[in-house]
PDB file of C-alpha atoms in Angstrom:
ATOM      1  CA  MET A 210     -48.724-149.044 -22.295  1.00  0.00           C
ATOM      2  CA  ASN A 211     -48.641-151.665 -19.538  1.00  0.00           C
ATOM      3  CA  VAL A 212     -46.440-149.982 -16.982  1.00  0.00           C
ATOM      4  CA  PRO A 213     -46.900-149.918 -13.203  1.00  0.00           C
ATOM      5  CA  THR A 214     -47.867-146.529 -11.830  1.00  0.00           C
ATOM      6  CA  GLU A 215     -44.878-146.845  -9.511  1.00  0.00           C
ATOM      7  CA  HIS A 216     -42.471-146.599 -12.436  1.00  0.00           C
ATOM      8  CA  LEU A 217     -43.975-143.267 -13.433  1.00  0.00           C
ATOM      9  CA  LEU A 218     -43.588-142.108  -9.837  1.00  0.00           C
ATOM     10  CA  ALA A 219     -39.991-143.327  -9.743  1.00  0.00           C
ATOM     11  CA  LEU A 220     -39.210-141.367 -12.907  1.00  0.00           C
ATOM     12  CA  ALA A 221     -40.847-138.313 -11.332  1.00  0.00           C
ATOM     13  CA  SER A 222     -38.753-138.580  -8.169  1.00  0.00           C
ATOM     14  CA  ILE A 223     -35.543-138.990 -10.178  1.00  0.00           C
ATOM     15  CA  LEU A 224     -36.359-135.865 -12.201  1.00  0.00           C
ATOM     16  CA  PHE A 225     -37.216-134.015  -8.983  1.00  0.00           C
ATOM     17  CA  ALA A 226     -33.906-135.081  -7.435  1.00  0.00           C
ATOM     18  CA  LEU A 227     -32.060-133.754 -10.483  1.00  0.00           C
ATOM     19  CA  GLY A 228     -33.966-130.477 -10.168  1.00  0.00           C
ATOM     20  CA  VAL A 229     -33.105-130.145  -6.474  1.00  0.00           C
ATOM     21  CA  ALA A 230     -29.441-130.869  -7.172  1.00  0.00           C
ATOM     22  CA  GLY A 231     -29.289-128.261  -9.923  1.00  0.00           C
ATOM     23  CA  PHE A 232     -31.159-125.720  -7.820  1.00  0.00           C
ATOM     24  CA  LEU A 233     -28.799-126.076  -4.865  1.00  0.00           C
ATOM     25  CA  VAL A 234     -25.491-126.604  -6.619  1.00  0.00           C
ATOM     26  CA  ARG A 235     -25.454-124.387  -9.682  1.00  0.00           C
ATOM     27  CA  ARG A 236     -24.669-120.689  -9.480  1.00  0.00           C
ATOM     28  CA  ASN A 237     -25.913-119.511 -12.856  1.00  0.00           C
ATOM     29  CA  VAL A 238     -29.413-118.078 -12.398  1.00  0.00           C
ATOM     30  CA  ILE A 239     -30.656-119.385 -15.734  1.00  0.00           C
ATOM     31  CA  ILE A 240     -29.633-122.947 -14.899  1.00  0.00           C
ATOM     32  CA  VAL A 241     -31.259-122.579 -11.470  1.00  0.00           C
ATOM     33  CA  LEU A 242     -34.520-121.529 -13.167  1.00  0.00           C
ATOM     34  CA  ALA A 243     -34.225-124.482 -15.558  1.00  0.00           C
ATOM     35  CA  SER A 244     -33.869-126.770 -12.516  1.00  0.00           C
ATOM     36  CA  VAL A 245     -37.067-125.314 -11.060  1.00  0.00           C
ATOM     37  CA  GLU A 246     -38.841-126.120 -14.319  1.00  0.00           C
ATOM     38  CA  LEU A 247     -37.523-129.667 -14.032  1.00  0.00           C
ATOM     39  CA  MET A 248     -39.020-129.983 -10.545  1.00  0.00           C
ATOM     40  CA  LEU A 249     -42.378-128.614 -11.703  1.00  0.00           C
ATOM     41  CA  ASN A 250     -42.419-131.183 -14.502  1.00  0.00           C
ATOM     42  CA  ALA A 251     -41.775-133.952 -11.991  1.00  0.00           C
ATOM     43  CA  ALA A 252     -44.780-132.720  -9.999  1.00  0.00           C
ATOM     44  CA  ASN A 253     -46.872-132.767 -13.172  1.00  0.00           C
ATOM     45  CA  LEU A 254     -45.825-136.336 -13.882  1.00  0.00           C
ATOM     46  CA  CYS A 255     -46.979-137.317 -10.382  1.00  0.00           C
ATOM     47  CA  PHE A 256     -50.385-135.705 -10.962  1.00  0.00           C
ATOM     48  CA  LEU A 257     -50.818-137.571 -14.225  1.00  0.00           C
ATOM     49  CA  ALA A 258     -49.615-140.891 -12.809  1.00  0.00           C
ATOM     50  CA  GLY A 259     -52.153-140.611 -10.003  1.00  0.00           C
ATOM     51  CA  SER A 260     -54.906-139.615 -12.393  1.00  0.00           C
ATOM     52  CA  ARG A 261     -54.103-142.546 -14.674  1.00  0.00           C
ATOM     53  CA  ALA A 262     -54.121-145.026 -11.812  1.00  0.00           C
ATOM     54  CA  TRP A 263     -57.441-143.608 -10.648  1.00  0.00           C
ATOM     55  CA  ALA A 264     -58.976-143.806 -14.103  1.00  0.00           C
ATOM     56  CA  ALA A 265     -57.789-147.387 -14.623  1.00  0.00           C
ATOM     57  CA  GLU A 266     -59.090-148.361 -11.211  1.00  0.00           C
ATOM     58  CA  GLY A 267     -62.512-147.071 -12.185  1.00  0.00           C
ATOM     59  CA  ALA A 268     -63.209-146.020  -8.621  1.00  0.00           C
ATOM     60  CA  ALA A 269     -66.838-145.094  -8.116  1.00  0.00           C
ATOM     61  CA  GLY A 270     -67.264-141.361  -7.734  1.00  0.00           C
ATOM     62  CA  GLY A 271     -63.631-140.764  -8.616  1.00  0.00           C
ATOM     63  CA  HIS A 272     -62.551-137.705 -10.513  1.00  0.00           C
ATOM     64  CA  PRO A 273     -59.488-138.723 -12.541  1.00  0.00           C
ATOM     65  CA  ILE A 274     -59.896-135.502 -14.522  1.00  0.00           C
ATOM     66  CA  GLN A 275     -58.567-133.513 -11.559  1.00  0.00           C
ATOM     67  CA  GLY A 276     -55.021-134.683 -12.284  1.00  0.00           C
ATOM     68  CA  PRO A 277     -54.827-133.093 -15.752  1.00  0.00           C
ATOM     69  CA  VAL A 278     -56.592-129.959 -14.492  1.00  0.00           C
ATOM     70  CA  PHE A 279     -54.040-129.468 -11.731  1.00  0.00           C
ATOM     71  CA  ALA A 280     -51.250-130.216 -14.191  1.00  0.00           C
ATOM     72  CA  LEU A 281     -52.654-127.364 -16.299  1.00  0.00           C
ATOM     73  CA  PHE A 282     -52.512-125.068 -13.270  1.00  0.00           C
ATOM     74  CA  VAL A 283     -48.923-126.139 -12.628  1.00  0.00           C
ATOM     75  CA  ILE A 284     -47.999-125.320 -16.224  1.00  0.00           C
ATOM     76  CA  LEU A 285     -49.623-121.906 -15.797  1.00  0.00           C
ATOM     77  CA  VAL A 286     -47.693-121.219 -12.605  1.00  0.00           C
ATOM     78  CA  ALA A 287     -44.503-122.354 -14.333  1.00  0.00           C
ATOM     79  CA  ALA A 288     -45.117-119.898 -17.148  1.00  0.00           C
ATOM     80  CA  ALA A 289     -45.687-117.032 -14.710  1.00  0.00           C
ATOM     81  CA  GLU A 290     -42.625-118.016 -12.707  1.00  0.00           C
ATOM     82  CA  ALA A 291     -40.426-118.192 -15.790  1.00  0.00           C
ATOM     83  CA  ALA A 292     -41.596-114.769 -16.975  1.00  0.00           C
ATOM     84  CA  ILE A 293     -40.971-113.085 -13.621  1.00  0.00           C
ATOM     85  CA  GLY A 294     -37.712-114.938 -13.050  1.00  0.00           C
ATOM     86  CA  LEU A 295     -36.296-114.019 -16.437  1.00  0.00           C
ATOM     87  CA  ALA A 296     -37.346-110.384 -15.990  1.00  0.00           C
ATOM     88  CA  LEU A 297     -35.495-110.410 -12.678  1.00  0.00           C
ATOM     89  CA  ILE A 298     -32.454-111.897 -14.402  1.00  0.00           C
ATOM     90  CA  ILE A 299     -32.496-109.074 -16.936  1.00  0.00           C
ATOM     91  CA  ALA A 300     -32.816-106.490 -14.142  1.00  0.00           C
ATOM     92  CA  ILE A 301     -29.917-108.073 -12.229  1.00  0.00           C
ATOM     93  CA  TYR A 302     -27.855-108.253 -15.386  1.00  0.00           C
ATOM     94  CA  ARG A 303     -28.377-104.562 -16.084  1.00  0.00           C
ATOM     95  CA  LEU A 304     -27.200-103.793 -12.566  1.00  0.00           C
ATOM     96  CA  LYS A 305     -24.354-106.261 -12.146  1.00  0.00           C
ATOM     97  CA  ARG A 306     -23.418-107.383 -15.661  1.00  0.00           C
ATOM     98  CA  THR A 307     -23.481-111.000 -14.572  1.00  0.00           C
ATOM     99  CA  THR A 308     -25.916-113.864 -14.087  1.00  0.00           C
ATOM    100  CA  ALA A 309     -24.027-115.474 -11.221  1.00  0.00           C
ATOM    101  CA  LEU A 310     -26.115-115.924  -8.108  1.00  0.00           C
ATOM    102  CA  ASP A 311     -23.250-115.190  -5.712  1.00  0.00           C
ATOM    103  CA  ALA A 312     -22.711-111.770  -7.265  1.00  0.00           C
ATOM    104  CA  THR A 313     -25.955-110.539  -5.714  1.00  0.00           C
ATOM    105  CA  ARG A 314     -25.141-110.322  -2.034  1.00  0.00           C
ATOM    106  CA  ASP A 315     -26.186-106.764  -1.342  1.00  0.00           C
ATOM    107  CA  LEU A 316     -28.810-107.796   1.210  1.00  0.00           C
ATOM    108  CA  GLU A 317     -26.459-110.080   3.106  1.00  0.00           C
ATOM    109  CA  GLY A 318     -26.560-109.067   6.747  1.00  0.00           C
TER     110      GLY A 318
ATOM    111  CA  MET B  32     -43.729-151.945 -27.804  1.00  0.00           C
ATOM    112  CA  ALA B  33     -45.275-149.042 -25.926  1.00  0.00           C
ATOM    113  CA  GLU B  34     -43.540-150.238 -22.770  1.00  0.00           C
ATOM    114  CA  LEU B  35     -40.170-150.199 -24.517  1.00  0.00           C
ATOM    115  CA  LEU B  36     -40.921-146.713 -25.805  1.00  0.00           C
ATOM    116  CA  PHE B  37     -41.859-145.584 -22.294  1.00  0.00           C
ATOM    117  CA  TYR B  38     -38.605-146.822 -20.803  1.00  0.00           C
ATOM    118  CA  LEU B  39     -36.592-145.313 -23.668  1.00  0.00           C
ATOM    119  CA  LEU B  40     -38.338-141.963 -23.151  1.00  0.00           C
ATOM    120  CA  SER B  41     -37.724-142.231 -19.405  1.00  0.00           C
ATOM    121  CA  LEU B  42     -34.035-142.790 -20.025  1.00  0.00           C
ATOM    122  CA  GLY B  43     -34.049-139.845 -22.407  1.00  0.00           C
ATOM    123  CA  ALA B  44     -35.782-137.618 -19.859  1.00  0.00           C
ATOM    124  CA  ILE B  45     -33.272-138.578 -17.157  1.00  0.00           C
ATOM    125  CA  GLY B  46     -30.319-138.149 -19.506  1.00  0.00           C
ATOM    126  CA  PHE B  47     -31.482-134.720 -20.641  1.00  0.00           C
ATOM    127  CA  GLY B  48     -32.219-133.862 -17.001  1.00  0.00           C
ATOM    128  CA  ILE B  49     -28.624-134.659 -16.122  1.00  0.00           C
ATOM    129  CA  GLY B  50     -27.619-132.492 -19.073  1.00  0.00           C
ATOM    130  CA  VAL B  51     -29.620-129.588 -17.619  1.00  0.00           C
ATOM    131  CA  ILE B  52     -27.619-129.467 -14.418  1.00  0.00           C
ATOM    132  CA  ARG B  53     -24.242-130.627 -15.687  1.00  0.00           C
ATOM    133  CA  THR B  54     -23.407-128.422 -18.635  1.00  0.00           C
ATOM    134  CA  HIS B  55     -21.343-125.251 -18.297  1.00  0.00           C
ATOM    135  CA  MET B  56     -23.296-123.255 -20.867  1.00  0.00           C
ATOM    136  CA  PRO B  57     -26.765-121.911 -20.025  1.00  0.00           C
ATOM    137  CA  LEU B  58     -27.734-122.400 -23.671  1.00  0.00           C
ATOM    138  CA  TYR B  59     -26.969-126.136 -23.589  1.00  0.00           C
ATOM    139  CA  SER B  60     -28.744-126.414 -20.252  1.00  0.00           C
ATOM    140  CA  VAL B  61     -31.906-124.904 -21.700  1.00  0.00           C
ATOM    141  CA  LEU B  62     -31.695-127.069 -24.822  1.00  0.00           C
ATOM    142  CA  SER B  63     -31.372-130.147 -22.592  1.00  0.00           C
ATOM    143  CA  LEU B  64     -34.455-128.945 -20.748  1.00  0.00           C
ATOM    144  CA  LEU B  65     -36.219-128.833 -24.113  1.00  0.00           C
ATOM    145  CA  GLY B  66     -35.229-132.479 -24.661  1.00  0.00           C
ATOM    146  CA  THR B  67     -36.663-133.394 -21.259  1.00  0.00           C
ATOM    147  CA  PHE B  68     -39.926-131.668 -22.144  1.00  0.00           C
ATOM    148  CA  PHE B  69     -40.176-133.589 -25.413  1.00  0.00           C
ATOM    149  CA  CYS B  70     -39.527-136.911 -23.675  1.00  0.00           C
ATOM    150  CA  LEU B  71     -42.120-136.102 -21.018  1.00  0.00           C
ATOM    151  CA  ALA B  72     -44.644-135.112 -23.692  1.00  0.00           C
ATOM    152  CA  GLY B  73     -44.132-138.532 -25.271  1.00  0.00           C
ATOM    153  CA  ILE B  74     -44.672-140.192 -21.897  1.00  0.00           C
ATOM    154  CA  TYR B  75     -47.883-138.195 -21.352  1.00  0.00           C
ATOM    155  CA  LEU B  76     -49.087-139.334 -24.751  1.00  0.00           C
ATOM    156  CA  LEU B  77     -48.320-142.977 -23.971  1.00  0.00           C
ATOM    157  CA  ALA B  78     -49.956-142.733 -20.552  1.00  0.00           C
ATOM    158  CA  GLY B  79     -53.234-141.548 -22.073  1.00  0.00           C
ATOM    159  CA  PHE B  80     -53.032-137.761 -21.783  1.00  0.00           C
ATOM    160  CA  PRO B  81     -52.957-136.446 -25.359  1.00  0.00           C
ATOM    161  CA  PHE B  82     -54.209-132.973 -24.411  1.00  0.00           C
ATOM    162  CA  LEU B  83     -51.587-132.568 -21.693  1.00  0.00           C
ATOM    163  CA  ALA B  84     -48.921-133.740 -24.143  1.00  0.00           C
ATOM    164  CA  ALA B  85     -50.012-131.078 -26.612  1.00  0.00           C
ATOM    165  CA  THR B  86     -50.080-128.444 -23.862  1.00  0.00           C
ATOM    166  CA  GLN B  87     -46.636-129.509 -22.725  1.00  0.00           C
ATOM    167  CA  LEU B  88     -45.278-129.012 -26.223  1.00  0.00           C
ATOM    168  CA  LEU B  89     -47.114-125.746 -26.869  1.00  0.00           C
ATOM    169  CA  VAL B  90     -46.623-123.996 -23.547  1.00  0.00           C
ATOM    170  CA  TYR B  91     -43.414-125.495 -22.199  1.00  0.00           C
ATOM    171  CA  ALA B  92     -41.438-126.410 -25.280  1.00  0.00           C
ATOM    172  CA  GLY B  93     -42.916-123.501 -27.193  1.00  0.00           C
ATOM    173  CA  ALA B  94     -43.508-120.462 -25.029  1.00  0.00           C
ATOM    174  CA  ILE B  95     -41.350-120.966 -21.944  1.00  0.00           C
ATOM    175  CA  MET B  96     -38.361-122.246 -23.881  1.00  0.00           C
ATOM    176  CA  VAL B  97     -38.576-119.303 -26.252  1.00  0.00           C
ATOM    177  CA  LEU B  98     -38.539-117.028 -23.206  1.00  0.00           C
ATOM    178  CA  PHE B  99     -35.422-118.735 -21.839  1.00  0.00           C
ATOM    179  CA  LEU B 100     -33.616-118.690 -25.176  1.00  0.00           C
ATOM    180  CA  PHE B 101     -34.675-115.081 -25.735  1.00  0.00           C
ATOM    181  CA  VAL B 102     -33.121-113.990 -22.464  1.00  0.00           C
ATOM    182  CA  ILE B 103     -29.931-115.955 -23.119  1.00  0.00           C
ATOM    183  CA  MET B 104     -29.584-114.374 -26.546  1.00  0.00           C
ATOM    184  CA  LEU B 105     -30.571-110.956 -25.195  1.00  0.00           C
ATOM    185  CA  LEU B 106     -27.928-111.019 -22.490  1.00  0.00           C
ATOM    186  CA  ASN B 107     -25.461-112.435 -24.985  1.00  0.00           C
ATOM    187  CA  LEU B 108     -24.415-115.112 -22.543  1.00  0.00           C
ATOM    188  CA  GLY B 109     -22.056-116.691 -24.980  1.00  0.00           C
ATOM    189  CA  ASP B 110     -18.792-118.447 -24.513  1.00  0.00           C
ATOM    190  CA  ARG B 111     -16.849-116.038 -22.349  1.00  0.00           C
ATOM    191  CA  ASP B 112     -14.195-116.556 -19.750  1.00  0.00           C
ATOM    192  CA  GLU B 113     -16.272-115.232 -16.889  1.00  0.00           C
ATOM    193  CA  LEU B 114     -18.924-117.847 -17.561  1.00  0.00           C
ATOM    194  CA  ASN B 115     -16.615-120.643 -16.559  1.00  0.00           C
ATOM    195  CA  ARG B 116     -16.124-118.868 -13.276  1.00  0.00           C
ATOM    196  CA  GLN B 117     -19.747-118.047 -12.700  1.00  0.00           C
ATOM    197  CA  THR B 118     -21.229-121.398 -13.685  1.00  0.00           C
ATOM    198  CA  GLY B 119     -19.005-123.406 -11.403  1.00  0.00           C
ATOM    199  CA  VAL B 120     -20.431-125.238  -8.426  1.00  0.00           C
ATOM    200  CA  ALA B 121     -21.068-123.408  -5.184  1.00  0.00           C
ATOM    201  CA  LEU B 122     -19.638-123.956  -1.728  1.00  0.00           C
ATOM    202  CA  SER B 123     -19.726-127.270   0.044  1.00  0.00           C
ATOM    203  CA  GLY B 124     -22.759-126.486   2.232  1.00  0.00           C
ATOM    204  CA  PRO B 125     -25.374-126.456  -0.528  1.00  0.00           C
ATOM    205  CA  ARG B 126     -23.563-129.264  -2.269  1.00  0.00           C
ATOM    206  CA  LEU B 127     -23.820-131.473   0.797  1.00  0.00           C
ATOM    207  CA  ALA B 128     -27.489-130.583   1.206  1.00  0.00           C
ATOM    208  CA  ALA B 129     -28.095-131.373  -2.460  1.00  0.00           C
ATOM    209  CA  ALA B 130     -26.277-134.678  -2.180  1.00  0.00           C
ATOM    210  CA  GLY B 131     -28.316-135.637   0.868  1.00  0.00           C
ATOM    211  CA  ILE B 132     -31.675-134.701  -0.626  1.00  0.00           C
ATOM    212  CA  CYS B 133     -30.837-136.362  -3.943  1.00  0.00           C
ATOM    213  CA  ALA B 134     -29.682-139.541  -2.230  1.00  0.00           C
ATOM    214  CA  GLY B 135     -32.943-139.601  -0.288  1.00  0.00           C
ATOM    215  CA  LEU B 136     -35.088-139.026  -3.366  1.00  0.00           C
ATOM    216  CA  LEU B 137     -33.172-141.548  -5.455  1.00  0.00           C
ATOM    217  CA  GLY B 138     -33.528-144.087  -2.668  1.00  0.00           C
ATOM    218  CA  LEU B 139     -37.249-143.329  -2.642  1.00  0.00           C
ATOM    219  CA  ALA B 140     -37.342-143.852  -6.402  1.00  0.00           C
ATOM    220  CA  GLY B 141     -35.596-147.192  -6.010  1.00  0.00           C
ATOM    221  CA  LEU B 142     -37.973-148.268  -3.258  1.00  0.00           C
ATOM    222  CA  ILE B 143     -40.976-147.231  -5.316  1.00  0.00           C
ATOM    223  CA  ALA B 144     -39.762-149.003  -8.438  1.00  0.00           C
ATOM    224  CA  ALA B 145     -38.639-152.178  -6.686  1.00  0.00           C
ATOM    225  CA  GLY B 146     -40.979-152.564  -3.732  1.00  0.00           C
ATOM    226  CA  TRP B 147     -44.410-151.686  -5.005  1.00  0.00           C
ATOM    227  CA  GLY B 148     -43.942-152.450  -8.691  1.00  0.00           C
ATOM    228  CA  GLY B 149     -46.121-155.552  -8.577  1.00  0.00           C
ATOM    229  CA  LYS B 150     -49.347-154.286 -10.099  1.00  0.00           C
ATOM    230  CA  VAL B 151     -49.251-153.220 -13.715  1.00  0.00           C
ATOM    231  CA  THR B 152     -51.663-150.483 -14.727  1.00  0.00           C
ATOM    232  CA  PRO B 153     -52.577-150.843 -18.376  1.00  0.00           C
ATOM    233  CA  THR B 154     -53.400-147.637 -20.171  1.00  0.00           C
ATOM    234  CA  GLU B 155     -55.948-149.578 -22.202  1.00  0.00           C
ATOM    235  CA  ALA B 156     -58.132-149.689 -19.101  1.00  0.00           C
ATOM    236  CA  VAL B 157     -58.253-145.905 -19.199  1.00  0.00           C
ATOM    237  CA  ALA B 158     -61.225-144.381 -20.986  1.00  0.00           C
ATOM    238  CA  ALA B 159     -60.944-144.268 -24.762  1.00  0.00           C
ATOM    239  CA  GLY B 160     -59.568-140.997 -26.039  1.00  0.00           C
ATOM    240  CA  GLY B 161     -57.427-140.518 -22.960  1.00  0.00           C
ATOM    241  CA  VAL B 162     -58.189-139.373 -19.445  1.00  0.00           C
ATOM    242  CA  ASP B 163     -58.018-135.709 -20.327  1.00  0.00           C
ATOM    243  CA  ARG B 164     -60.874-135.341 -22.756  1.00  0.00           C
ATOM    244  CA  LEU B 165     -61.497-131.677 -23.453  1.00  0.00           C
ATOM    245  CA  ASN B 166     -65.164-131.880 -22.527  1.00  0.00           C
ATOM    246  CA  ASP B 167     -64.335-133.177 -19.064  1.00  0.00           C
ATOM    247  CA  ILE B 168     -61.547-130.664 -18.538  1.00  0.00           C
ATOM    248  CA  ALA B 169     -63.767-127.771 -19.551  1.00  0.00           C
ATOM    249  CA  GLU B 170     -66.577-129.011 -17.329  1.00  0.00           C
ATOM    250  CA  VAL B 171     -64.313-129.187 -14.276  1.00  0.00           C
ATOM    251  CA  LEU B 172     -62.335-126.058 -15.079  1.00  0.00           C
ATOM    252  CA  PHE B 173     -65.399-123.864 -15.530  1.00  0.00           C
ATOM    253  CA  GLY B 174     -67.454-125.568 -12.863  1.00  0.00           C
ATOM    254  CA  ARG B 175     -65.759-126.881  -9.799  1.00  0.00           C
ATOM    255  CA  TYR B 176     -62.491-124.976 -10.298  1.00  0.00           C
ATOM    256  CA  MET B 177     -63.988-121.712 -11.502  1.00  0.00           C
ATOM    257  CA  LEU B 178     -62.440-119.693  -8.664  1.00  0.00           C
ATOM    258  CA  PRO B 179     -58.887-121.067  -9.078  1.00  0.00           C
ATOM    259  CA  PHE B 180     -59.257-120.477 -12.807  1.00  0.00           C
ATOM    260  CA  GLU B 181     -60.086-116.822 -12.228  1.00  0.00           C
ATOM    261  CA  ALA B 182     -57.273-116.585  -9.690  1.00  0.00           C
ATOM    262  CA  ALA B 183     -54.959-117.977 -12.362  1.00  0.00           C
ATOM    263  CA  SER B 184     -56.008-115.239 -14.755  1.00  0.00           C
ATOM    264  CA  LEU B 185     -55.293-112.678 -12.027  1.00  0.00           C
ATOM    265  CA  LEU B 186     -51.897-114.292 -11.490  1.00  0.00           C
ATOM    266  CA  LEU B 187     -51.110-113.909 -15.188  1.00  0.00           C
ATOM    267  CA  LEU B 188     -52.199-110.266 -15.108  1.00  0.00           C
ATOM    268  CA  ALA B 189     -50.027-109.629 -12.059  1.00  0.00           C
ATOM    269  CA  THR B 190     -47.137-111.358 -13.801  1.00  0.00           C
ATOM    270  CA  MET B 191     -47.550-109.172 -16.850  1.00  0.00           C
ATOM    271  CA  VAL B 192     -47.631-105.963 -14.818  1.00  0.00           C
ATOM    272  CA  GLY B 193     -44.715-107.131 -12.690  1.00  0.00           C
ATOM    273  CA  VAL B 194     -42.559-108.008 -15.671  1.00  0.00           C
ATOM    274  CA  MET B 195     -43.278-104.650 -17.278  1.00  0.00           C
ATOM    275  CA  SER B 196     -42.382-102.696 -14.159  1.00  0.00           C
ATOM    276  CA  LEU B 197     -39.228-104.789 -13.718  1.00  0.00           C
ATOM    277  CA  ALA B 198     -38.136-104.359 -17.299  1.00  0.00           C
ATOM    278  CA  LYS B 199     -38.797-100.624 -17.368  1.00  0.00           C
ATOM    279  CA  ARG B 200     -35.790 -98.449 -16.735  1.00  0.00           C
ATOM    280  CA  GLN B 201     -36.386 -96.529 -13.540  1.00  0.00           C
ATOM    281  CA  ARG B 202     -36.129 -92.772 -13.580  1.00  0.00           C
ATOM    282  CA  GLY B 203     -32.804 -91.575 -12.278  1.00  0.00           C
ATOM    283  CA  GLU B 204     -31.174 -94.983 -12.568  1.00  0.00           C
ATOM    284  CA  GLU B 205     -27.476 -94.580 -13.081  1.00  0.00           C
ATOM    285  CA  THR B 206     -26.199 -95.482 -16.506  1.00  0.00           C
ATOM    286  CA  GLU B 207     -22.926 -95.151 -18.247  1.00  0.00           C
ATOM    287  CA  ALA B 208     -22.988 -92.528 -20.975  1.00  0.00           C
ATOM    288  CA  GLY B 209     -24.691 -93.890 -24.033  1.00  0.00           C
ATOM    289  CA  ASP B 210     -25.533 -97.200 -22.348  1.00  0.00           C
ATOM    290  CA  THR B 211     -29.220 -97.992 -22.466  1.00  0.00           C
ATOM    291  CA  GLY B 212     -28.760-101.173 -20.522  1.00  0.00           C
ATOM    292  CA  TRP B 213     -29.215-103.393 -23.552  1.00  0.00           C
ATOM    293  CA  PRO B 214     -26.228-105.130 -25.049  1.00  0.00           C
ATOM    294  CA  TRP B 215     -26.936-104.018 -28.601  1.00  0.00           C
ATOM    295  CA  HIS B 216     -27.285-100.373 -27.585  1.00  0.00           C
ATOM    296  CA  LYS B 217     -23.889-100.212 -26.002  1.00  0.00           C
ATOM    297  CA  GLY B 218     -22.107 -97.106 -27.170  1.00  0.00           C
ATOM    298  CA  VAL B 219     -25.134 -95.725 -28.965  1.00  0.00           C
ATOM    299  CA  GLU B 220     -26.211 -92.189 -28.143  1.00  0.00           C
ATOM    300  CA  GLN B 221     -29.470 -92.080 -26.235  1.00  0.00           C
TER     301      GLN B 221
END
């Protein structure tokens, strides 16, 4: 695949922008969580693009393996976040019978 | 050929990404997210990360998506009238912020793609068998990043405990008669 690293980064920033838009605009908690996953994937793509550029460069003393390792950590954090977030959604649903974010305003000052 | 495939997969990822935030049904949103994950896994594979592609499919498209779909099915978030109300877009403040941030990021993407796109990085220059060979990953993960790895295991343990305590019905929590809090138990005697 002969593609500039910049194109991978551009794809990552587009996906991140979509994630930010969904996170800020949507009111359904599940869609908000899906947007967060989208943003985490964009971050992963950045890690891998950097790692690939580093590996192709063949920089002396470089550690291109760090990119995939950090991507693994990001996947792990995403899994933990999804589990906790969905448990929270279930707890909110039991209390409020809805998954709309603006239904949970009990702590509003 | 691989380049064409990359750009097709990129278009697919962006299209599915738009699907994630545009649809009115949480189920379709999550299925679009699944499409994005598949496209990204293909891109990882093309870029020389076969192990990460496999992990993406196993953990993201497998485990996390199952979790999402499980919750959607569990809460029975089907096609109901209230969903149209609750999935609508929020007030203008967050919308404006989102528009601003997205415009900035998309402009950044355009600058990146147009301005610096001169040097092509061929994947063939990457080490044979991909960048993420398992030997290397294991060496780094259990050597240099031993402490973060252990912290990650602690994080997973904390997640597990947290989810259990969240999902458990608290003592004295108010319930309607015969309602156990789960949709399929509605009306069943406790």
